[in-house]
Amino acid sequence: MLYLVICLFLVLFIENLAAFILKYHIPGSRLLRRAKRFGTRRHSSSRLARRLMDSEVSLMLHCVPTQALEEHHQTHVEISDRFNRQSFPEIEEHIEAVWKDRVTKEPWLFNGAKFRLHSAVLSINPRPTNSPKGSTDACKKCTSLEIRHLGEQAVHNPVHKHRPSDKVAKDEQSYVLKLQLGVTCYKDFIGTNWSQNAEKLQRRGEAECADPQAFLAQPLGVGAVVATSDGEIVLLRRSQKVAEAAGLLDIPGGHPEPKMVCQGVSEEMISVDLLQGKERAIVSEIFSSVCVEISDEVNVPLSSLSKPLLMGIALNHTSAGRPSAEFYVRCSLTTEEVRESYRRGGPEAHESTDVLFLSRAEFLQLNESSPLWSQMCPSAKGAVLLYQRVKPDH
């Protein structure tokens, strides 16, 4: 009983002392000030965690800050049947049934070949000091920093946990990305990633292949953060008539097309065998396709666009972790010139109803608590997260 009385007295004494200190602004105990600071810091950290917990999107990987990747010498592909979607009879029957039903309702749909992203490897390749700056060999003597299969989800990139030795100067390093690609198609995407059975397929993939994405199409998309000459970022309001993310804000984007690498071949006949030996052309198509999408959707000339810089890869979890390579592209036109070009209409003007612009500062401050965040589709959110981490225009 005496023990309880003493404890109660101590509690009341501490509360009154704290109130007295705060009321008269007396420099309180270091412990109290530290406790207040710790409480604020913990709140900030939890708020940051919530900001990174959007269930619609995550980052598969991102480049080192200020070092987005260029096409030449820094991006490589390996294409193989090993990276195609895994199959079993029931899933093929399901895909055919879903596609038949979809085409019946939307007869204008057509199937097309796509690149399937299996995994990505981000590496450091130190340059020999006596070698020319552009002479890196991405396939030899690389220190692997990150190997990401699409079943993995991460916001933070292990590259930051494995910083290169101080002995290797920054200008003597080359970061290289290797994409492991197969071939898939739009029909397979509709029947797997976009299917009501997607979660069931992911569980089976984890159980049978140790890869939850093994039975999914996983077509590789592309998107771009486009900056005008006066520093505004371009966003598009998607049409209410599009099948996905209708009415939401998006960035320009689409898909690289295997048919551009296999010209003269019908889409149904495109295979890994036809693409092997054309790895550099595939990389070129991935990078150039994003500029074509910008030109078609925003109606700006290709000549006004800079070479794309690859920031990283985001995953869209509203379609079972579909991957998209996100780029940064500069446009030589001003905001008003872009707005006027958009209003004249381009080849894909039907996909959006308006163009909007955010300042770079506004774009950097976007997060889950921003009013605009809930209006953005997952691909745009992924691009925002990558831009904020990589800061390719610094």
mmCIF file of C-alpha atoms in Angstrom:
data_model
loop_
_atom_site.group_PDB
_atom_site.id
_atom_site.type_symbol
_atom_site.label_atom_id
_atom_site.label_comp_id
_atom_site.label_asym_id
_atom_site.label_seq_id
_atom_site.Cartn_x
_atom_site.Cartn_y
_atom_site.Cartn_z
ATOM 1 C CA MET A 1 0.000 0.000 0.000
ATOM 2 C CA LEU A 2 2.802 2.364 0.949
ATOM 3 C CA TYR A 3 4.520 1.527 -2.348
ATOM 4 C CA LEU A 4 1.439 2.587 -4.337
ATOM 5 C CA VAL A 5 1.159 5.869 -2.430
ATOM 6 C CA ILE A 6 4.819 6.667 -3.144
ATOM 7 C CA CYS A 7 4.393 5.895 -6.865
ATOM 8 C CA LEU A 8 1.297 8.099 -7.074
ATOM 9 C CA PHE A 9 3.129 10.937 -5.315
ATOM 10 C CA LEU A 10 6.071 10.690 -7.736
ATOM 11 C CA VAL A 11 3.766 10.765 -10.768
ATOM 12 C CA LEU A 12 1.934 13.869 -9.507
ATOM 13 C CA PHE A 13 5.235 15.559 -8.651
ATOM 14 C CA ILE A 14 6.715 14.958 -12.132
ATOM 15 C CA GLU A 15 3.551 16.189 -13.882
ATOM 16 C CA ASN A 16 3.461 19.401 -11.795
ATOM 17 C CA LEU A 17 7.175 20.006 -12.325
ATOM 18 C CA ALA A 18 6.818 19.647 -16.116
ATOM 19 C CA ALA A 19 3.849 22.012 -16.168
ATOM 20 C CA PHE A 20 5.777 24.565 -14.081
ATOM 21 C CA ILE A 21 8.785 24.431 -16.410
ATOM 22 C CA LEU A 22 6.684 24.839 -19.549
ATOM 23 C CA LYS A 23 4.604 27.671 -18.049
ATOM 24 C CA TYR A 24 7.530 29.840 -16.998
ATOM 25 C CA HIS A 25 9.896 28.844 -19.856
ATOM 26 C CA ILE A 26 12.568 27.799 -17.397
ATOM 27 C CA PRO A 27 15.339 25.782 -19.073
ATOM 28 C CA GLY A 28 14.103 22.360 -18.067
ATOM 29 C CA SER A 29 16.055 19.217 -17.616
ATOM 30 C CA ARG A 30 18.045 17.941 -20.562
ATOM 31 C CA LEU A 31 16.092 14.710 -20.331
ATOM 32 C CA LEU A 32 12.760 16.524 -20.817
ATOM 33 C CA ARG A 33 14.043 18.493 -23.819
ATOM 34 C CA ARG A 34 15.483 15.346 -25.342
ATOM 35 C CA ALA A 35 12.201 13.524 -24.775
ATOM 36 C CA LYS A 36 10.295 16.263 -26.582
ATOM 37 C CA ARG A 37 12.735 16.224 -29.497
ATOM 38 C CA PHE A 38 12.600 12.439 -29.672
ATOM 39 C CA GLY A 39 8.823 12.534 -29.767
ATOM 40 C CA THR A 40 8.875 14.966 -32.686
ATOM 41 C CA ARG A 41 11.431 12.921 -34.580
ATOM 42 C CA ARG A 42 9.499 9.728 -34.058
ATOM 43 C CA HIS A 43 6.352 11.387 -35.364
ATOM 44 C CA SER A 44 8.195 12.600 -38.451
ATOM 45 C CA SER A 45 9.573 9.127 -39.096
ATOM 46 C CA SER A 46 6.172 7.496 -38.799
ATOM 47 C CA ARG A 47 4.718 10.119 -41.133
ATOM 48 C CA LEU A 48 7.468 9.320 -43.655
ATOM 49 C CA ALA A 49 6.704 5.608 -43.310
ATOM 50 C CA ARG A 50 3.028 6.259 -44.036
ATOM 51 C CA ARG A 51 4.026 8.332 -47.055
ATOM 52 C CA LEU A 52 5.940 5.354 -48.433
ATOM 53 C CA MET A 53 3.189 2.847 -47.700
ATOM 54 C CA ASP A 54 0.893 3.497 -50.674
ATOM 55 C CA SER A 55 -0.377 0.020 -51.471
ATOM 56 C CA GLU A 56 -0.794 0.818 -55.176
ATOM 57 C CA VAL A 57 2.885 1.258 -55.995
ATOM 58 C CA SER A 58 6.390 0.301 -54.919
ATOM 59 C CA LEU A 59 9.874 0.620 -56.384
ATOM 60 C CA MET A 60 11.637 -2.391 -57.803
ATOM 61 C CA LEU A 61 14.888 -0.430 -57.984
ATOM 62 C CA HIS A 62 16.149 3.105 -58.436
ATOM 63 C CA CYS A 63 19.404 4.598 -59.629
ATOM 64 C CA VAL A 64 21.963 6.372 -57.501
ATOM 65 C CA PRO A 65 20.920 9.994 -56.783
ATOM 66 C CA THR A 66 21.868 12.359 -59.634
ATOM 67 C CA GLN A 67 23.117 9.397 -61.715
ATOM 68 C CA ALA A 68 20.199 8.304 -63.876
ATOM 69 C CA LEU A 69 21.223 5.892 -66.611
ATOM 70 C CA GLU A 70 21.787 6.656 -70.272
ATOM 71 C CA GLU A 71 21.101 4.245 -73.101
ATOM 72 C CA HIS A 72 24.660 4.022 -74.402
ATOM 73 C CA HIS A 73 26.980 1.715 -72.398
ATOM 74 C CA GLN A 74 24.794 1.833 -69.259
ATOM 75 C CA THR A 75 21.757 -0.298 -70.105
ATOM 76 C CA HIS A 76 21.926 -3.877 -71.332
ATOM 77 C CA VAL A 77 19.455 -6.686 -71.911
ATOM 78 C CA GLU A 78 19.569 -10.453 -71.861
ATOM 79 C CA ILE A 79 16.715 -12.104 -73.707
ATOM 80 C CA SER A 80 15.891 -15.762 -73.226
ATOM 81 C CA ASP A 81 13.019 -18.264 -73.106
ATOM 82 C CA ARG A 82 13.951 -18.744 -69.455
ATOM 83 C CA PHE A 83 12.426 -15.325 -68.778
ATOM 84 C CA ASN A 84 9.065 -16.092 -70.393
ATOM 85 C CA ARG A 85 5.924 -16.612 -68.331
ATOM 86 C CA GLN A 86 5.562 -20.085 -66.828
ATOM 87 C CA SER A 87 2.491 -22.034 -67.868
ATOM 88 C CA PHE A 88 0.071 -24.823 -66.972
ATOM 89 C CA PRO A 89 -3.052 -26.000 -68.853
ATOM 90 C CA GLU A 90 -5.637 -24.357 -66.587
ATOM 91 C CA ILE A 91 -4.118 -20.888 -66.899
ATOM 92 C CA GLU A 92 -4.021 -21.102 -70.700
ATOM 93 C CA GLU A 93 -7.718 -22.027 -70.744
ATOM 94 C CA HIS A 94 -8.458 -19.126 -68.395
ATOM 95 C CA ILE A 95 -6.513 -16.644 -70.552
ATOM 96 C CA GLU A 96 -8.398 -17.714 -73.679
ATOM 97 C CA ALA A 97 -11.772 -17.427 -71.924
ATOM 98 C CA VAL A 98 -11.014 -13.981 -70.492
ATOM 99 C CA TRP A 99 -9.720 -12.705 -73.831
ATOM 100 C CA LYS A 100 -12.718 -14.026 -75.764
ATOM 101 C CA ASP A 101 -15.086 -12.323 -73.347
ATOM 102 C CA ARG A 102 -13.142 -9.056 -73.482
ATOM 103 C CA VAL A 103 -13.013 -8.944 -77.278
ATOM 104 C CA THR A 104 -16.734 -9.672 -77.469
ATOM 105 C CA LYS A 105 -17.381 -6.558 -75.376
ATOM 106 C CA GLU A 106 -14.635 -4.459 -77.025
ATOM 107 C CA PRO A 107 -14.214 -5.753 -80.591
ATOM 108 C CA TRP A 108 -11.622 -3.077 -81.425
ATOM 109 C CA LEU A 109 -9.065 -4.723 -79.115
ATOM 110 C CA PHE A 110 -6.148 -6.549 -80.699
ATOM 111 C CA ASN A 111 -3.367 -8.677 -79.300
ATOM 112 C CA GLY A 112 0.230 -7.499 -79.552
ATOM 113 C CA ALA A 113 3.645 -8.769 -78.470
ATOM 114 C CA LYS A 114 5.334 -7.136 -75.458
ATOM 115 C CA PHE A 115 8.622 -7.519 -73.635
ATOM 116 C CA ARG A 116 8.301 -9.436 -70.360
ATOM 117 C CA LEU A 117 10.521 -8.205 -67.529
ATOM 118 C CA HIS A 118 11.758 -11.107 -65.420
ATOM 119 C CA SER A 119 14.361 -9.320 -63.312
ATOM 120 C CA ALA A 120 16.903 -6.500 -63.263
ATOM 121 C CA VAL A 121 20.509 -6.299 -62.081
ATOM 122 C CA LEU A 122 22.085 -2.964 -61.130
ATOM 123 C CA SER A 123 25.874 -3.072 -60.886
ATOM 124 C CA ILE A 124 28.978 -0.937 -60.429
ATOM 125 C CA ASN A 125 31.706 -1.340 -63.002
ATOM 126 C CA PRO A 126 34.876 0.555 -61.962
ATOM 127 C CA ARG A 127 36.672 1.936 -65.006
ATOM 128 C CA PRO A 128 40.383 1.264 -65.346
ATOM 129 C CA THR A 129 42.111 4.621 -65.025
ATOM 130 C CA ASN A 130 43.818 4.176 -68.386
ATOM 131 C CA SER A 131 40.584 3.383 -70.254
ATOM 132 C CA PRO A 132 38.452 5.861 -72.144
ATOM 133 C CA LYS A 133 35.431 7.081 -70.216
ATOM 134 C CA GLY A 134 32.946 5.316 -72.472
ATOM 135 C CA SER A 135 34.694 1.942 -72.681
ATOM 136 C CA THR A 136 32.981 0.020 -69.885
ATOM 137 C CA ASP A 137 32.138 -3.645 -70.309
ATOM 138 C CA ALA A 138 28.929 -4.296 -68.439
ATOM 139 C CA CYS A 139 29.326 -8.031 -68.502
ATOM 140 C CA LYS A 140 32.768 -8.291 -66.877
ATOM 141 C CA LYS A 141 34.229 -7.373 -63.493
ATOM 142 C CA CYS A 142 30.974 -5.871 -62.235
ATOM 143 C CA THR A 143 30.150 -5.605 -58.571
ATOM 144 C CA SER A 144 26.492 -6.560 -58.332
ATOM 145 C CA LEU A 145 24.589 -4.174 -56.078
ATOM 146 C CA GLU A 146 21.069 -5.303 -56.709
ATOM 147 C CA ILE A 147 19.298 -8.262 -58.232
ATOM 148 C CA ARG A 148 15.541 -7.762 -58.163
ATOM 149 C CA HIS A 149 12.980 -10.297 -59.264
ATOM 150 C CA LEU A 150 9.544 -8.837 -59.779
ATOM 151 C CA GLY A 151 8.179 -10.744 -56.815
ATOM 152 C CA GLU A 152 10.276 -8.585 -54.497
ATOM 153 C CA GLN A 153 8.980 -5.255 -53.268
ATOM 154 C CA ALA A 154 11.247 -2.536 -51.980
ATOM 155 C CA VAL A 155 11.286 1.210 -51.649
ATOM 156 C CA HIS A 156 14.930 1.582 -50.708
ATOM 157 C CA ASN A 157 17.648 0.510 -53.070
ATOM 158 C CA PRO A 158 20.498 -1.646 -51.668
ATOM 159 C CA VAL A 159 22.915 0.435 -53.741
ATOM 160 C CA HIS A 160 22.931 2.907 -50.855
ATOM 161 C CA LYS A 161 24.016 0.184 -48.439
ATOM 162 C CA HIS A 162 26.990 -0.831 -50.567
ATOM 163 C CA ARG A 163 28.722 2.416 -51.320
ATOM 164 C CA PRO A 164 31.842 2.012 -53.464
ATOM 165 C CA SER A 165 35.219 2.379 -51.837
ATOM 166 C CA ASP A 166 36.617 5.876 -51.446
ATOM 167 C CA LYS A 167 39.623 4.605 -53.385
ATOM 168 C CA VAL A 168 37.500 4.590 -56.536
ATOM 169 C CA ALA A 169 36.799 8.146 -57.633
ATOM 170 C CA LYS A 170 33.271 8.967 -58.732
ATOM 171 C CA ASP A 171 34.320 9.711 -62.290
ATOM 172 C CA GLU A 172 35.975 6.280 -62.468
ATOM 173 C CA GLN A 173 32.708 4.402 -61.824
ATOM 174 C CA SER A 174 30.056 3.289 -64.239
ATOM 175 C CA TYR A 175 26.634 2.129 -63.098
ATOM 176 C CA VAL A 176 25.105 -0.408 -65.459
ATOM 177 C CA LEU A 177 21.665 -1.990 -65.556
ATOM 178 C CA LYS A 178 20.952 -5.403 -67.026
ATOM 179 C CA LEU A 179 17.336 -6.275 -67.826
ATOM 180 C CA GLN A 180 16.399 -9.942 -68.188
ATOM 181 C CA LEU A 181 13.599 -10.102 -70.738
ATOM 182 C CA GLY A 182 11.273 -12.637 -72.280
ATOM 183 C CA VAL A 183 8.314 -12.193 -74.622
ATOM 184 C CA THR A 184 4.662 -11.913 -73.627
ATOM 185 C CA CYS A 185 1.545 -10.311 -75.119
ATOM 186 C CA TYR A 186 -1.420 -8.102 -74.297
ATOM 187 C CA LYS A 187 -3.797 -11.074 -74.197
ATOM 188 C CA ASP A 188 -1.667 -12.764 -71.535
ATOM 189 C CA PHE A 189 -1.642 -9.530 -69.524
ATOM 190 C CA ILE A 190 -5.451 -9.340 -69.565
ATOM 191 C CA GLY A 191 -5.690 -12.989 -68.493
ATOM 192 C CA THR A 192 -3.084 -12.841 -65.711
ATOM 193 C CA ASN A 193 -2.066 -9.465 -64.217
ATOM 194 C CA TRP A 194 -5.451 -7.898 -64.980
ATOM 195 C CA SER A 195 -7.413 -11.017 -64.039
ATOM 196 C CA GLN A 196 -9.408 -11.648 -60.867
ATOM 197 C CA ASN A 197 -7.200 -14.727 -60.447
ATOM 198 C CA ALA A 198 -3.974 -12.694 -60.207
ATOM 199 C CA GLU A 199 -3.497 -13.218 -56.463
ATOM 200 C CA LYS A 200 -4.157 -16.944 -56.796
ATOM 201 C CA LEU A 201 -1.546 -17.117 -59.570
ATOM 202 C CA GLN A 202 0.940 -15.248 -57.383
ATOM 203 C CA ARG A 203 0.447 -17.711 -54.531
ATOM 204 C CA ARG A 204 0.933 -20.648 -56.887
ATOM 205 C CA GLY A 205 4.014 -19.031 -58.393
ATOM 206 C CA GLU A 206 5.523 -18.567 -54.930
ATOM 207 C CA ALA A 207 4.753 -22.171 -53.970
ATOM 208 C CA GLU A 208 5.881 -23.881 -57.168
ATOM 209 C CA CYS A 209 8.580 -21.559 -58.576
ATOM 210 C CA ALA A 210 9.684 -19.461 -55.575
ATOM 211 C CA ASP A 211 8.603 -16.494 -57.730
ATOM 212 C CA PRO A 212 5.118 -15.023 -57.227
ATOM 213 C CA GLN A 213 5.223 -13.428 -60.674
ATOM 214 C CA ALA A 214 6.191 -16.623 -62.529
ATOM 215 C CA PHE A 215 2.730 -17.192 -64.052
ATOM 216 C CA LEU A 216 2.025 -13.509 -64.796
ATOM 217 C CA ALA A 217 2.594 -11.707 -68.107
ATOM 218 C CA GLN A 218 4.537 -8.772 -66.575
ATOM 219 C CA PRO A 219 4.754 -6.624 -69.734
ATOM 220 C CA LEU A 220 7.380 -3.900 -69.390
ATOM 221 C CA GLY A 221 5.916 -0.408 -69.649
ATOM 222 C CA VAL A 222 7.642 2.959 -69.956
ATOM 223 C CA GLY A 223 6.752 6.405 -68.611
ATOM 224 C CA ALA A 224 8.390 9.811 -68.389
ATOM 225 C CA VAL A 225 8.671 12.800 -66.114
ATOM 226 C CA VAL A 226 8.753 15.525 -68.771
ATOM 227 C CA ALA A 227 10.159 18.943 -67.799
ATOM 228 C CA THR A 228 9.503 22.033 -69.917
ATOM 229 C CA SER A 229 12.222 24.578 -70.643
ATOM 230 C CA ASP A 230 10.869 26.814 -67.875
ATOM 231 C CA GLY A 231 10.933 24.054 -65.270
ATOM 232 C CA GLU A 232 7.352 22.741 -65.182
ATOM 233 C CA ILE A 233 6.472 19.020 -65.021
ATOM 234 C CA VAL A 234 3.832 17.719 -67.471
ATOM 235 C CA LEU A 235 0.829 15.707 -66.247
ATOM 236 C CA LEU A 236 -2.122 14.440 -68.263
ATOM 237 C CA ARG A 237 -5.715 13.923 -67.137
ATOM 238 C CA ARG A 238 -6.743 10.513 -68.465
ATOM 239 C CA SER A 239 -9.974 10.213 -70.391
ATOM 240 C CA GLN A 240 -13.020 8.657 -68.732
ATOM 241 C CA LYS A 241 -13.227 6.316 -71.736
ATOM 242 C CA VAL A 242 -9.894 4.518 -71.227
ATOM 243 C CA ALA A 243 -9.991 1.058 -69.681
ATOM 244 C CA GLU A 244 -7.499 1.716 -66.882
ATOM 245 C CA ALA A 245 -7.179 4.594 -64.375
ATOM 246 C CA ALA A 246 -9.939 6.594 -66.052
ATOM 247 C CA GLY A 247 -10.044 10.254 -65.035
ATOM 248 C CA LEU A 248 -6.812 10.126 -63.030
ATOM 249 C CA LEU A 249 -3.624 12.131 -63.494
ATOM 250 C CA ASP A 250 -0.814 10.366 -65.306
ATOM 251 C CA ILE A 251 2.528 10.915 -66.980
ATOM 252 C CA PRO A 252 3.056 10.217 -70.693
ATOM 253 C CA GLY A 253 3.854 6.563 -71.256
ATOM 254 C CA GLY A 254 3.144 3.252 -72.937
ATOM 255 C CA HIS A 255 5.126 0.164 -73.940
ATOM 256 C CA PRO A 256 8.223 -0.617 -75.992
ATOM 257 C CA GLU A 257 7.181 -2.754 -78.952
ATOM 258 C CA PRO A 258 8.991 -5.950 -80.039
ATOM 259 C CA LYS A 259 7.515 -5.432 -83.533
ATOM 260 C CA MET A 260 9.790 -2.391 -83.931
ATOM 261 C CA VAL A 261 12.785 -4.710 -83.519
ATOM 262 C CA CYS A 262 11.321 -7.460 -85.711
ATOM 263 C CA GLN A 263 9.945 -5.345 -88.544
ATOM 264 C CA GLY A 264 8.164 -7.282 -91.259
ATOM 265 C CA VAL A 265 7.179 -10.075 -88.864
ATOM 266 C CA SER A 266 3.566 -10.469 -87.757
ATOM 267 C CA GLU A 267 3.032 -9.941 -84.033
ATOM 268 C CA GLU A 268 1.828 -13.533 -83.543
ATOM 269 C CA MET A 269 5.134 -14.838 -84.900
ATOM 270 C CA ILE A 270 7.425 -12.719 -82.710
ATOM 271 C CA SER A 271 9.477 -14.917 -80.376
ATOM 272 C CA VAL A 272 12.605 -14.876 -78.279
ATOM 273 C CA ASP A 273 14.481 -16.665 -81.076
ATOM 274 C CA LEU A 274 13.805 -13.783 -83.485
ATOM 275 C CA LEU A 275 14.946 -11.220 -80.899
ATOM 276 C CA GLN A 276 18.194 -12.889 -79.878
ATOM 277 C CA GLY A 277 21.199 -11.114 -81.350
ATOM 278 C CA LYS A 278 19.261 -7.829 -81.403
ATOM 279 C CA GLU A 279 19.918 -6.817 -77.816
ATOM 280 C CA ARG A 280 21.200 -3.325 -78.644
ATOM 281 C CA ALA A 281 18.142 -2.701 -80.816
ATOM 282 C CA ILE A 282 15.917 -3.757 -77.881
ATOM 283 C CA VAL A 283 17.622 -1.272 -75.566
ATOM 284 C CA SER A 284 17.225 1.410 -78.216
ATOM 285 C CA GLU A 285 13.512 0.601 -78.540
ATOM 286 C CA ILE A 286 12.986 0.816 -74.766
ATOM 287 C CA PHE A 287 14.573 4.277 -74.641
ATOM 288 C CA SER A 288 13.133 5.645 -77.881
ATOM 289 C CA SER A 289 9.612 4.351 -77.215
ATOM 290 C CA VAL A 290 9.155 6.700 -74.275
ATOM 291 C CA CYS A 291 9.887 9.713 -76.506
ATOM 292 C CA VAL A 292 7.431 8.426 -79.109
ATOM 293 C CA GLU A 293 4.768 8.140 -76.376
ATOM 294 C CA ILE A 294 5.453 11.709 -75.208
ATOM 295 C CA SER A 295 5.220 13.006 -78.769
ATOM 296 C CA ASP A 296 1.987 11.113 -79.489
ATOM 297 C CA GLU A 297 0.237 11.943 -76.210
ATOM 298 C CA VAL A 298 1.367 15.540 -75.637
ATOM 299 C CA ASN A 299 1.738 16.393 -79.358
ATOM 300 C CA VAL A 300 5.229 17.877 -79.102
ATOM 301 C CA PRO A 301 7.848 17.227 -81.825
ATOM 302 C CA LEU A 302 10.411 14.511 -81.169
ATOM 303 C CA SER A 303 13.124 17.054 -81.979
ATOM 304 C CA SER A 304 12.130 19.036 -78.868
ATOM 305 C CA LEU A 305 12.892 16.115 -76.516
ATOM 306 C CA SER A 306 16.229 15.302 -74.899
ATOM 307 C CA LYS A 307 17.714 11.840 -74.660
ATOM 308 C CA PRO A 308 15.827 9.944 -71.932
ATOM 309 C CA LEU A 309 17.517 9.218 -68.596
ATOM 310 C CA LEU A 310 16.362 6.052 -66.831
ATOM 311 C CA MET A 311 15.551 6.687 -63.151
ATOM 312 C CA GLY A 312 14.440 3.177 -62.192
ATOM 313 C CA ILE A 313 11.574 0.690 -62.292
ATOM 314 C CA ALA A 314 8.250 1.023 -60.457
ATOM 315 C CA LEU A 315 5.659 -1.693 -59.820
ATOM 316 C CA ASN A 316 1.916 -1.127 -60.216
ATOM 317 C CA HIS A 317 0.084 -3.264 -57.660
ATOM 318 C CA THR A 318 -3.372 -2.500 -59.024
ATOM 319 C CA SER A 319 -2.303 -4.847 -61.838
ATOM 320 C CA ALA A 320 -0.427 -7.392 -59.715
ATOM 321 C CA GLY A 321 2.986 -5.702 -59.772
ATOM 322 C CA ARG A 322 3.232 -4.801 -63.457
ATOM 323 C CA PRO A 323 6.638 -3.147 -64.056
ATOM 324 C CA SER A 324 7.309 0.213 -65.697
ATOM 325 C CA ALA A 325 10.675 1.791 -66.498
ATOM 326 C CA GLU A 326 10.435 5.484 -65.609
ATOM 327 C CA PHE A 327 12.526 8.127 -67.380
ATOM 328 C CA TYR A 328 13.348 11.806 -67.112
ATOM 329 C CA VAL A 329 13.091 13.804 -70.350
ATOM 330 C CA ARG A 330 13.634 17.520 -70.952
ATOM 331 C CA CYS A 331 11.539 19.413 -73.501
ATOM 332 C CA SER A 332 12.904 22.537 -75.209
ATOM 333 C CA LEU A 333 9.410 24.078 -75.373
ATOM 334 C CA THR A 334 8.008 26.389 -72.697
ATOM 335 C CA THR A 335 4.952 25.508 -70.633
ATOM 336 C CA GLU A 336 2.704 27.665 -72.813
ATOM 337 C CA GLU A 337 4.127 26.168 -76.001
ATOM 338 C CA VAL A 338 3.492 22.645 -74.691
ATOM 339 C CA ARG A 339 -0.032 23.620 -73.657
ATOM 340 C CA GLU A 340 -0.751 25.023 -77.114
ATOM 341 C CA SER A 341 0.692 21.936 -78.836
ATOM 342 C CA TYR A 342 -1.452 19.669 -76.681
ATOM 343 C CA ARG A 343 -4.612 21.632 -77.499
ATOM 344 C CA ARG A 344 -4.017 21.115 -81.220
ATOM 345 C CA GLY A 345 -4.344 17.359 -80.626
ATOM 346 C CA GLY A 346 -2.007 14.505 -81.482
ATOM 347 C CA PRO A 347 -2.209 10.850 -82.552
ATOM 348 C CA GLU A 348 -3.305 9.734 -79.064
ATOM 349 C CA ALA A 349 -5.317 12.801 -78.031
ATOM 350 C CA HIS A 350 -8.311 10.560 -77.243
ATOM 351 C CA GLU A 351 -6.475 9.049 -74.245
ATOM 352 C CA SER A 352 -6.524 12.282 -72.195
ATOM 353 C CA THR A 353 -8.722 15.325 -71.725
ATOM 354 C CA ASP A 354 -6.375 17.951 -70.282
ATOM 355 C CA VAL A 355 -2.740 18.813 -69.633
ATOM 356 C CA LEU A 356 -1.586 20.125 -66.249
ATOM 357 C CA PHE A 357 1.727 21.492 -65.005
ATOM 358 C CA LEU A 358 3.453 21.373 -61.631
ATOM 359 C CA SER A 359 6.576 23.270 -60.669
ATOM 360 C CA ARG A 360 9.634 21.213 -59.807
ATOM 361 C CA ALA A 361 9.260 22.236 -56.146
ATOM 362 C CA GLU A 362 5.630 21.098 -56.097
ATOM 363 C CA PHE A 363 6.567 17.795 -57.739
ATOM 364 C CA LEU A 364 9.308 17.173 -55.169
ATOM 365 C CA GLN A 365 6.878 17.795 -52.307
ATOM 366 C CA LEU A 366 4.180 15.393 -53.494
ATOM 367 C CA ASN A 367 3.410 12.588 -51.056
ATOM 368 C CA GLU A 368 0.535 10.475 -49.817
ATOM 369 C CA SER A 369 -0.814 13.321 -47.694
ATOM 370 C CA SER A 370 -0.955 15.742 -50.667
ATOM 371 C CA PRO A 371 -4.488 16.412 -51.993
ATOM 372 C CA LEU A 372 -3.251 15.703 -55.527
ATOM 373 C CA TRP A 373 -1.888 12.255 -54.616
ATOM 374 C CA SER A 374 -5.304 10.588 -54.555
ATOM 375 C CA GLN A 375 -5.930 11.869 -58.098
ATOM 376 C CA MET A 376 -2.791 10.211 -59.494
ATOM 377 C CA CYS A 377 -2.681 6.776 -61.074
ATOM 378 C CA PRO A 378 -0.040 4.265 -59.883
ATOM 379 C CA SER A 379 2.334 4.854 -62.813
ATOM 380 C CA ALA A 380 2.462 8.566 -61.998
ATOM 381 C CA LYS A 381 3.033 7.844 -58.302
ATOM 382 C CA GLY A 382 5.930 5.544 -59.154
ATOM 383 C CA ALA A 383 7.489 8.223 -61.343
ATOM 384 C CA VAL A 384 7.133 10.785 -58.545
ATOM 385 C CA LEU A 385 8.885 8.490 -56.051
ATOM 386 C CA LEU A 386 11.715 7.793 -58.486
ATOM 387 C CA TYR A 387 12.170 11.456 -59.403
ATOM 388 C CA GLN A 388 12.314 12.424 -55.717
ATOM 389 C CA ARG A 389 15.018 9.835 -55.020
ATOM 390 C CA VAL A 390 17.161 10.134 -58.133
ATOM 391 C CA LYS A 391 16.792 13.897 -58.829
ATOM 392 C CA PRO A 392 18.075 13.430 -62.400
ATOM 393 C CA ASP A 393 18.059 17.150 -63.173
ATOM 394 C CA HIS A 394 20.569 18.051 -60.417
#
